[in-house]
Amino acid sequence: MKIKYKIALSYSISAFVLLNTFAILAYYFSAQSRKAEYLERLEYRARSIANVIIEDDYVKVDLLRKLDKTTFQDLYKETILVYNPSYDLLYSNIKDTAIRTSRHLLDYIKKNGEYSHERDDNGELVGVYYTEGNVSVIVLVTSFDKYGFQNLLNLRQILIIEIIVAVILLVVIGYFFAERLVQPIDKLVRQVQTINANNLQGSTVDAKGKDEIAQLGANFNTMLQRLSNAFDLQKSFVSNASHELRTPLASIISQLQVALSKERSKEVYQDILASVLEDAQHLSDLSNGLLQLAQSGLDEQQFVFGEVRIDELLLDMGNLIKLKHAPAIPGAEPQKAPRVDIRFLKVPEHDTELICEGNESLLKILFLNLLDNALKFSTDNTTFVTIDFTSDSIQVLVKDNGRGIPVEEQVKIFEPFYRGSNSHQVRGHGLGLSICKKIVQLHNGQISVTSVEGQGTTFTVILPHRHQ
């Protein structure tokens, strides 16, 4: 069932229930009011009769008969019975009919002074025990409220007709308003149906107004923009990854083809194998980088977080850096040993001040990439690490004394495969900083860069003590 039909049906049913409830209450209270009013009228009638027939301590029944023959009777199907305290019938306006009155009823009236009851034949009965001077009588008056019941019948018919007409109008009005309410949703659905992967760029839906539907449209436009960015990023990623993989593979293939084209000396073969090994290492680094980038893009629930000592982790990075920068070929001329200078801005009083709640493997990748990147661009193969802390977080600064990064490129260096204009002479693939940023985001931290050309670059990582 469509939403507009559900809205119209729900609206009609709710209104129908409310109308029926009000109609039933109106009829019920009208009936109760009629009953109370008519019983009060009969009681007044009974007391008036008793007051008329008692005079000078005598019951003057003849006076009541005279009045009964004239204008005294003005109630529909009225019956009047008058008894003395001994339950002897003194007067009755019923002719040619046996009169039977329950003794229990007379006892009750005599004891309690009055009695009222709605009989099964839709009539009302009122009895009063009246005393004036030394004389007492019991007066019973019964009558049928012809006009009161007729008014109730008319009221019931009017209410039924009004409910039927109201229900018809409610269904029509409910459908009309449901159609108007759902119209923006239908329009949104039609617009969404025209959007696909080919026309995602620049596609939007109308989102005018301030209601929930307009908010839904605005959120949908935001989602489209994110999807478009994701598609663009994916295309760029695939294109860059393909290019980065193709370059070393082409170099390896061409070098091997040259080596196999004719016999060469041992030294030439060694040079070719060293070059191929370098390209293979580049492929290995690129593959590892792509794997790390994929892992850093996973949900944080995929990783186990625990307590990690940042200072101990950074101290272990020195050995890893030395292993990574060791000569690839035995006997080759060793490069200048990398040096990592670690300093504390202030001495911690408690171990907890240097503990971060995070994933140790990801944090190792984070700082290994930052240190390796700093050593690549440092002029003396040295990087400086500064550790600071507050009550809420740990701050790590990784600084090199290299060429620096131009200001206009600093906002792009965290994008995958992006390499600065001054990094073309350095081997790399542009994934390290992108991986670092995603790892920091997984830990709810922050990473930033400050650089001055010719004076070096500083990366600042802030990690909270507690992962939230």
Coordinates of C-alpha atoms in Angstrom, one line a residue:
M1 CA 0.0 0.0 0.0
K2 CA 1.3 3.4 -0.9
I3 CA 2.1 6.0 1.7
K4 CA -0.6 8.4 0.6
Y5 CA -3.2 5.7 1.0
K6 CA -1.9 4.8 4.4
I7 CA -2.0 8.4 5.4
A8 CA -5.6 8.9 4.1
L9 CA -6.8 5.6 5.7
S10 CA -5.2 6.4 9.1
Y11 CA -6.6 9.9 9.0
S12 CA -10.1 8.7 8.1
I13 CA -10.1 5.9 10.7
S14 CA -8.8 8.2 13.4
A15 CA -11.4 10.9 12.6
F16 CA -14.2 8.3 12.3
V17 CA -13.3 6.9 15.8
L18 CA -13.3 10.4 17.3
L19 CA -16.6 11.4 15.6
N20 CA -18.2 8.1 16.9
T21 CA -16.9 8.7 20.3
F22 CA -18.2 12.3 20.5
A23 CA -21.5 11.2 19.0
I24 CA -22.0 8.4 21.5
L25 CA -21.1 10.7 24.4
A26 CA -23.5 13.3 23.1
Y27 CA -26.3 10.8 22.8
Y28 CA -25.5 9.3 26.2
F29 CA -25.5 12.6 28.1
S30 CA -28.6 13.7 26.3
A31 CA -30.4 10.5 27.3
Q32 CA -29.2 10.9 30.9
S33 CA -30.3 14.6 31.0
R34 CA -33.8 13.6 29.6
K35 CA -34.2 10.9 32.2
A36 CA -33.2 13.1 35.1
E37 CA -35.4 16.0 33.9
Y38 CA -38.4 13.8 33.4
L39 CA -38.1 12.0 36.8
E40 CA -37.8 15.4 38.5
R41 CA -40.9 16.5 36.7
L42 CA -42.8 13.3 37.8
E43 CA -41.6 13.9 41.4
Y44 CA -42.9 17.4 41.3
R45 CA -46.2 16.1 39.8
A46 CA -46.6 13.5 42.7
R47 CA -45.9 16.1 45.4
S48 CA -48.3 18.6 43.8
I49 CA -51.1 15.9 43.8
A50 CA -50.4 15.1 47.4
N51 CA -50.5 18.7 48.4
V52 CA -53.8 19.2 46.6
I53 CA -55.7 16.3 48.1
I54 CA -54.7 16.9 51.7
E55 CA -56.7 19.7 53.3
D56 CA -57.7 20.2 56.9
D57 CA -56.2 16.9 57.9
Y58 CA -58.4 15.0 55.4
V59 CA -57.7 13.4 52.1
K60 CA -60.1 14.9 49.6
V61 CA -60.1 12.4 46.8
D62 CA -63.2 14.0 45.1
L63 CA -61.2 17.1 44.5
L64 CA -58.6 15.1 42.7
R65 CA -61.2 13.4 40.5
K66 CA -62.7 16.7 39.5
L67 CA -59.3 18.1 38.6
D68 CA -58.5 14.9 36.7
K69 CA -61.5 15.3 34.6
T70 CA -60.6 18.9 33.7
T71 CA -57.0 20.0 32.9
F72 CA -54.9 18.4 35.7
Q73 CA -53.6 15.6 33.5
D74 CA -51.0 16.8 31.1
L75 CA -48.6 13.9 30.9
Y76 CA -48.6 11.3 28.2
K77 CA -50.1 7.9 29.4
E78 CA -50.1 9.2 32.9
T79 CA -51.3 7.0 35.8
I80 CA -51.9 8.2 39.3
L81 CA -52.2 6.0 42.4
V82 CA -52.8 7.3 45.9
Y83 CA -52.4 5.0 48.9
N84 CA -52.8 5.6 52.6
P85 CA -50.2 4.5 55.1
S86 CA -52.1 1.2 55.4
Y87 CA -51.6 0.6 51.7
D88 CA -55.3 1.0 50.9
L89 CA -55.9 2.4 47.5
L90 CA -57.5 5.8 47.8
Y91 CA -57.5 7.0 44.2
S92 CA -56.6 5.7 40.7
N93 CA -57.1 7.2 37.3
I94 CA -57.0 3.8 35.7
K95 CA -60.4 2.4 34.8
D96 CA -61.4 -1.2 34.0
T97 CA -58.0 -2.5 34.9
A98 CA -56.8 -4.5 37.9
I99 CA -54.3 -2.5 39.9
R100 CA -51.4 -4.4 41.4
T101 CA -48.7 -2.6 43.3
S102 CA -45.9 -4.5 45.0
R103 CA -46.0 -4.3 48.8
H104 CA -42.2 -4.1 48.8
L105 CA -42.3 -1.0 46.7
L106 CA -44.8 0.6 49.0
D107 CA -42.7 -0.4 52.0
Y108 CA -39.6 1.1 50.4
I109 CA -41.4 4.4 49.6
K110 CA -42.8 4.7 53.1
K111 CA -39.4 4.0 54.6
N112 CA -37.2 6.2 52.4
G113 CA -39.7 8.9 51.4
E114 CA -39.3 8.6 47.6
Y115 CA -38.6 6.3 44.8
S116 CA -37.8 6.7 41.1
H117 CA -37.3 4.1 38.4
E118 CA -37.2 3.7 34.6
R119 CA -39.5 0.9 33.7
D120 CA -39.0 -1.8 31.0
D121 CA -41.7 -0.3 28.8
N122 CA -39.8 2.9 28.4
G123 CA -41.9 4.7 31.0
E124 CA -40.8 6.3 34.3
L125 CA -42.2 5.6 37.8
V126 CA -42.0 8.0 40.7
G127 CA -43.3 7.4 44.2
V128 CA -43.4 9.8 47.1
Y129 CA -44.4 9.5 50.7
Y130 CA -46.0 12.9 51.6
T131 CA -47.1 14.1 55.1
E132 CA -49.0 17.2 56.0
G133 CA -50.2 17.7 59.5
N134 CA -51.4 14.3 60.8
V135 CA -52.2 12.9 57.3
S136 CA -49.8 11.0 55.1
V137 CA -50.3 9.5 51.7
I138 CA -48.3 7.5 49.2
V139 CA -48.5 8.9 45.6
L140 CA -47.3 6.9 42.6
V141 CA -47.1 8.6 39.2
T142 CA -46.1 6.9 36.0
S143 CA -45.8 8.3 32.6
F144 CA -44.1 7.9 29.2
D145 CA -41.8 10.7 28.0
K146 CA -43.1 10.6 24.4
Y147 CA -41.5 13.8 23.3
G148 CA -38.3 13.2 25.1
F149 CA -37.8 9.8 23.4
Q150 CA -38.8 11.3 20.1
N151 CA -36.2 13.9 20.4
L152 CA -33.6 11.3 21.3
L153 CA -34.6 9.3 18.2
N154 CA -34.3 12.4 16.1
L155 CA -30.9 13.1 17.6
R156 CA -29.7 9.6 16.9
Q157 CA -30.8 9.8 13.3
I158 CA -29.1 13.2 12.9
L159 CA -25.9 11.9 14.4
I160 CA -25.8 8.8 12.1
I161 CA -26.4 10.9 9.0
E162 CA -23.8 13.4 10.1
I163 CA -21.2 10.6 10.7
I164 CA -21.9 9.1 7.3
V165 CA -21.5 12.4 5.6
A166 CA -18.5 13.3 7.7
V167 CA -16.8 9.9 6.9
I168 CA -17.3 10.5 3.1
L169 CA -15.9 14.0 3.4
L170 CA -13.0 12.8 5.6
V171 CA -12.0 10.1 3.0
V172 CA -12.0 12.7 0.2
I173 CA -10.2 15.4 2.3
G174 CA -7.8 12.8 3.7
Y175 CA -6.9 11.6 0.2
F176 CA -6.5 15.2 -1.1
F177 CA -4.2 16.2 1.7
A178 CA -2.3 12.9 1.6
E179 CA -1.8 13.5 -2.2
R180 CA -0.5 17.0 -1.4
L181 CA 1.8 15.7 1.3
V182 CA 3.3 12.9 -0.7
Q183 CA 3.7 14.9 -3.9
P184 CA 7.2 16.1 -2.9
I185 CA 8.2 12.5 -2.1
D186 CA 6.9 11.3 -5.5
K187 CA 8.8 14.1 -7.2
L188 CA 12.0 13.1 -5.2
V189 CA 11.5 9.4 -6.2
R190 CA 11.1 10.3 -9.9
Q191 CA 14.3 12.4 -9.8
V192 CA 16.2 9.7 -8.0
Q193 CA 15.2 7.1 -10.6
T194 CA 17.0 9.2 -13.3
I195 CA 20.3 9.2 -11.4
N196 CA 22.9 6.5 -12.2
A197 CA 26.7 6.1 -12.1
N198 CA 27.0 7.8 -15.5
N199 CA 25.3 11.1 -14.6
L200 CA 26.2 11.2 -10.9
Q201 CA 28.4 14.2 -11.3
G202 CA 26.5 17.4 -10.8
S203 CA 23.2 15.5 -10.2
T204 CA 20.9 17.0 -7.5
V205 CA 17.3 16.9 -6.4
D206 CA 15.1 19.9 -5.5
A207 CA 15.3 20.5 -1.8
K208 CA 13.2 23.6 -1.1
G209 CA 11.5 24.5 2.2
K210 CA 12.2 23.7 5.8
D211 CA 10.2 20.5 6.4
E212 CA 11.5 17.0 6.8
I213 CA 11.1 16.2 3.1
A214 CA 13.3 19.2 2.2
Q215 CA 15.8 18.0 4.8
L216 CA 15.7 14.6 3.2
G217 CA 16.3 16.1 -0.2
A218 CA 19.2 18.1 1.2
N219 CA 20.7 15.1 2.8
F220 CA 20.3 13.1 -0.4
N221 CA 22.2 15.8 -2.3
T222 CA 24.9 15.6 0.3
M223 CA 25.1 11.9 -0.2
L224 CA 25.2 12.3 -4.0
Q225 CA 28.1 14.7 -3.6
R226 CA 29.9 12.2 -1.3
L227 CA 29.3 9.4 -3.8
S228 CA 30.5 11.5 -6.6
N229 CA 33.7 12.3 -4.7
A230 CA 34.1 8.6 -3.9
F231 CA 33.7 7.7 -7.5
D232 CA 36.2 10.3 -8.6
L233 CA 38.6 9.2 -5.9
Q234 CA 38.2 5.6 -6.9
K235 CA 38.8 6.4 -10.6
S236 CA 41.9 8.5 -9.6
F237 CA 43.1 5.7 -7.3
V238 CA 42.8 3.0 -10.0
S239 CA 44.4 5.2 -12.6
N240 CA 47.3 6.2 -10.3
A241 CA 47.8 2.7 -8.9
S242 CA 47.8 1.3 -12.5
H243 CA 50.4 3.9 -13.5
E244 CA 52.6 3.3 -10.4
L245 CA 52.5 -0.5 -11.0
R246 CA 53.1 -0.3 -14.7
T247 CA 56.3 1.8 -14.4
P248 CA 58.4 -0.6 -12.4
L249 CA 57.0 -3.6 -14.2
A250 CA 57.9 -2.1 -17.6
S251 CA 61.4 -1.2 -16.3
I252 CA 61.9 -4.8 -15.0
I253 CA 60.7 -6.3 -18.3
S254 CA 62.8 -4.0 -20.5
Q255 CA 66.0 -4.7 -18.4
L256 CA 65.5 -8.4 -18.5
Q257 CA 64.9 -8.3 -22.2
V258 CA 68.2 -6.4 -22.6
A259 CA 70.0 -8.9 -20.4
L260 CA 68.7 -11.8 -22.5
S261 CA 69.4 -10.2 -25.9
K262 CA 73.1 -11.3 -25.8
E263 CA 75.9 -12.6 -23.6
R264 CA 77.2 -10.0 -21.1
S265 CA 79.9 -9.8 -18.5
K266 CA 79.4 -10.7 -14.9
E267 CA 79.6 -7.1 -13.8
V268 CA 76.9 -6.1 -16.3
Y269 CA 74.6 -8.8 -15.1
Q270 CA 75.2 -7.7 -11.5
D271 CA 74.2 -4.1 -12.4
I272 CA 71.1 -5.3 -14.2
L273 CA 70.1 -7.6 -11.3
A274 CA 70.7 -4.7 -8.8
S275 CA 68.5 -2.4 -10.9
V276 CA 65.8 -5.1 -11.2
L277 CA 66.0 -5.7 -7.4
E278 CA 65.5 -2.0 -6.9
D279 CA 62.4 -2.0 -9.1
A280 CA 61.1 -5.1 -7.3
Q281 CA 61.6 -3.4 -4.0
H282 CA 59.6 -0.4 -5.3
L283 CA 56.8 -2.8 -6.3
S284 CA 56.9 -4.4 -2.9
D285 CA 56.7 -1.0 -1.2
L286 CA 53.8 0.0 -3.5
S287 CA 52.0 -3.3 -2.8
N288 CA 52.5 -2.9 1.0
G289 CA 51.3 0.7 0.7
L290 CA 48.2 -0.3 -1.1
L291 CA 47.5 -3.0 1.5
Q292 CA 48.0 -0.5 4.3
L293 CA 45.8 2.1 2.7
A294 CA 43.1 -0.5 2.3
Q295 CA 43.5 -1.6 6.0
S296 CA 43.4 2.0 7.2
G297 CA 40.2 2.6 5.3
L298 CA 38.4 -0.2 7.3
D299 CA 36.0 0.5 10.1
E300 CA 37.5 1.0 13.5
Q301 CA 35.5 -1.9 14.9
Q302 CA 37.7 -4.2 12.7
F303 CA 40.7 -3.4 15.0
V304 CA 41.6 -4.2 18.6
F305 CA 42.5 -1.2 20.6
G306 CA 44.7 -1.4 23.7
E307 CA 47.2 0.6 25.7
V308 CA 50.3 1.6 23.7
R309 CA 53.3 3.5 25.1
I310 CA 54.1 6.1 22.5
D311 CA 57.7 6.7 23.7
E312 CA 58.6 3.0 23.6
L313 CA 56.9 2.6 20.2
L314 CA 59.0 5.5 18.8
L315 CA 62.2 4.1 20.3
D316 CA 61.5 0.8 18.5
M317 CA 61.2 2.7 15.2
G318 CA 65.0 3.3 15.2
N319 CA 65.8 -0.4 14.7
L320 CA 63.1 -0.7 12.0
I321 CA 64.4 2.3 10.2
K322 CA 68.0 0.9 10.2
L323 CA 66.7 -2.5 8.8
K324 CA 64.7 -0.7 6.1
H325 CA 67.7 1.4 5.0
A326 CA 70.3 -1.4 5.1
P327 CA 72.0 -2.1 1.7
A328 CA 69.9 -4.4 -0.4
I329 CA 72.9 -6.2 -2.0
P330 CA 75.5 -7.8 0.2
G331 CA 78.9 -6.1 -0.2
A332 CA 77.4 -2.9 -1.6
E333 CA 78.6 0.4 -0.4
P334 CA 76.7 1.2 2.8
Q335 CA 74.7 4.4 2.9
K336 CA 75.0 6.9 5.7
A337 CA 73.2 5.3 8.7
P338 CA 69.8 7.0 9.5
R339 CA 69.6 8.8 12.8
V340 CA 66.4 9.4 14.8
D341 CA 66.8 12.0 17.5
I342 CA 64.0 11.6 20.1
R343 CA 63.4 14.3 22.8
F344 CA 60.9 15.1 25.5
L345 CA 59.6 18.6 26.0
K346 CA 59.0 17.7 29.7
V347 CA 59.6 14.7 31.8
P348 CA 56.5 12.6 32.5
E349 CA 55.7 12.0 36.2
H350 CA 53.4 9.0 35.4
D351 CA 53.6 6.3 32.7
T352 CA 49.9 7.0 31.9
E353 CA 50.8 10.4 30.5
L354 CA 52.5 8.7 27.5
I355 CA 49.9 5.9 27.0
C356 CA 47.5 6.1 24.1
E357 CA 44.6 3.7 23.6
G358 CA 45.1 2.5 20.0
N359 CA 46.1 -0.3 17.7
E360 CA 49.8 -0.9 18.0
S361 CA 50.3 -2.3 14.5
L362 CA 48.6 0.7 12.9
L363 CA 50.5 3.2 15.1
K364 CA 53.8 1.5 14.0
I365 CA 52.8 2.0 10.4
L366 CA 51.9 5.6 11.1
F367 CA 55.3 6.6 12.7
L368 CA 57.3 4.4 10.4
N369 CA 55.9 6.2 7.4
L370 CA 56.5 9.6 9.0
L371 CA 60.1 8.8 10.0
D372 CA 60.9 7.2 6.7
N373 CA 59.4 10.2 4.8
A374 CA 61.4 12.6 6.9
L375 CA 64.6 10.7 6.3
K376 CA 64.1 10.7 2.6
F377 CA 64.0 14.5 2.4
S378 CA 66.5 15.2 5.1
T379 CA 69.8 16.5 3.9
D380 CA 71.9 14.8 6.6
N381 CA 69.7 11.6 6.9
T382 CA 68.5 12.7 10.3
T383 CA 65.0 13.3 11.7
F384 CA 64.1 14.9 15.0
V385 CA 61.2 13.6 17.1
T386 CA 59.7 15.7 19.9
I387 CA 57.2 14.2 22.4
D388 CA 54.9 16.3 24.5
F389 CA 51.7 15.5 26.4
T390 CA 48.7 17.1 28.2
S391 CA 46.0 15.7 30.4
D392 CA 44.0 14.8 27.4
S393 CA 46.4 13.9 24.6
I394 CA 49.9 13.0 23.4
Q395 CA 51.7 15.3 20.8
V396 CA 54.4 13.9 18.6
L397 CA 56.4 16.2 16.2
V398 CA 58.5 14.7 13.4
K399 CA 60.8 17.3 11.8
D400 CA 63.4 17.1 9.0
N401 CA 65.8 19.7 7.7
G402 CA 65.0 19.1 4.0
R403 CA 63.8 21.4 1.3
G404 CA 60.4 22.0 2.6
I405 CA 57.0 21.9 0.9
P406 CA 55.5 24.8 -1.1
V407 CA 52.5 26.4 0.6
E408 CA 50.1 25.7 -2.2
E409 CA 51.0 22.0 -2.1
Q410 CA 50.6 21.5 1.7
V411 CA 46.8 20.9 1.5
K412 CA 47.3 18.1 -1.1
I413 CA 50.1 16.0 0.4
F414 CA 47.6 13.8 2.3
E415 CA 45.8 12.8 -0.9
P416 CA 46.6 9.3 -2.3
F417 CA 49.4 9.1 -4.9
Y418 CA 50.1 12.9 -4.7
R419 CA 53.7 13.8 -4.8
G420 CA 55.1 17.3 -4.4
S421 CA 57.1 19.1 -7.0
N422 CA 60.3 18.7 -5.0
S423 CA 59.9 14.9 -4.5
H424 CA 60.4 13.6 -8.0
Q425 CA 64.1 12.8 -7.4
V426 CA 63.2 10.7 -4.3
R427 CA 61.8 7.2 -4.7
G428 CA 58.2 6.9 -3.5
H429 CA 54.6 6.4 -4.6
G430 CA 52.7 9.0 -2.7
L431 CA 50.7 6.7 -0.3
G432 CA 52.5 7.1 3.0
L433 CA 51.0 10.4 4.1
S434 CA 47.5 9.3 3.0
I435 CA 47.9 6.2 5.1
C436 CA 49.1 8.3 8.1
K437 CA 46.1 10.5 7.9
K438 CA 43.6 7.6 7.9
I439 CA 45.3 5.9 10.8
V440 CA 45.2 9.1 12.8
Q441 CA 41.5 9.5 12.0
L442 CA 40.8 6.0 13.1
H443 CA 42.3 7.0 16.5
N444 CA 40.2 10.2 16.6
G445 CA 43.4 12.2 16.5
Q446 CA 44.7 15.0 14.4
I447 CA 47.6 15.4 11.9
S448 CA 48.9 18.6 10.4
V449 CA 52.0 19.9 8.6
T450 CA 54.0 23.1 8.8
S451 CA 56.8 23.7 6.3
V452 CA 59.0 26.5 5.2
E453 CA 60.9 26.1 1.9
G454 CA 64.6 25.6 2.6
Q455 CA 64.2 25.1 6.3
G456 CA 62.4 21.7 6.6
T457 CA 59.0 20.3 7.4
T458 CA 57.3 19.4 10.6
F459 CA 54.5 16.9 11.0
T460 CA 52.4 17.1 14.2
V461 CA 50.4 14.1 15.4
I462 CA 48.0 14.5 18.3
L463 CA 46.5 11.3 19.8
P464 CA 44.0 11.2 22.7
H465 CA 44.8 9.1 25.8
R466 CA 41.4 7.5 25.5
H467 CA 39.8 6.3 22.3
Q468 CA 36.1 7.5 22.1

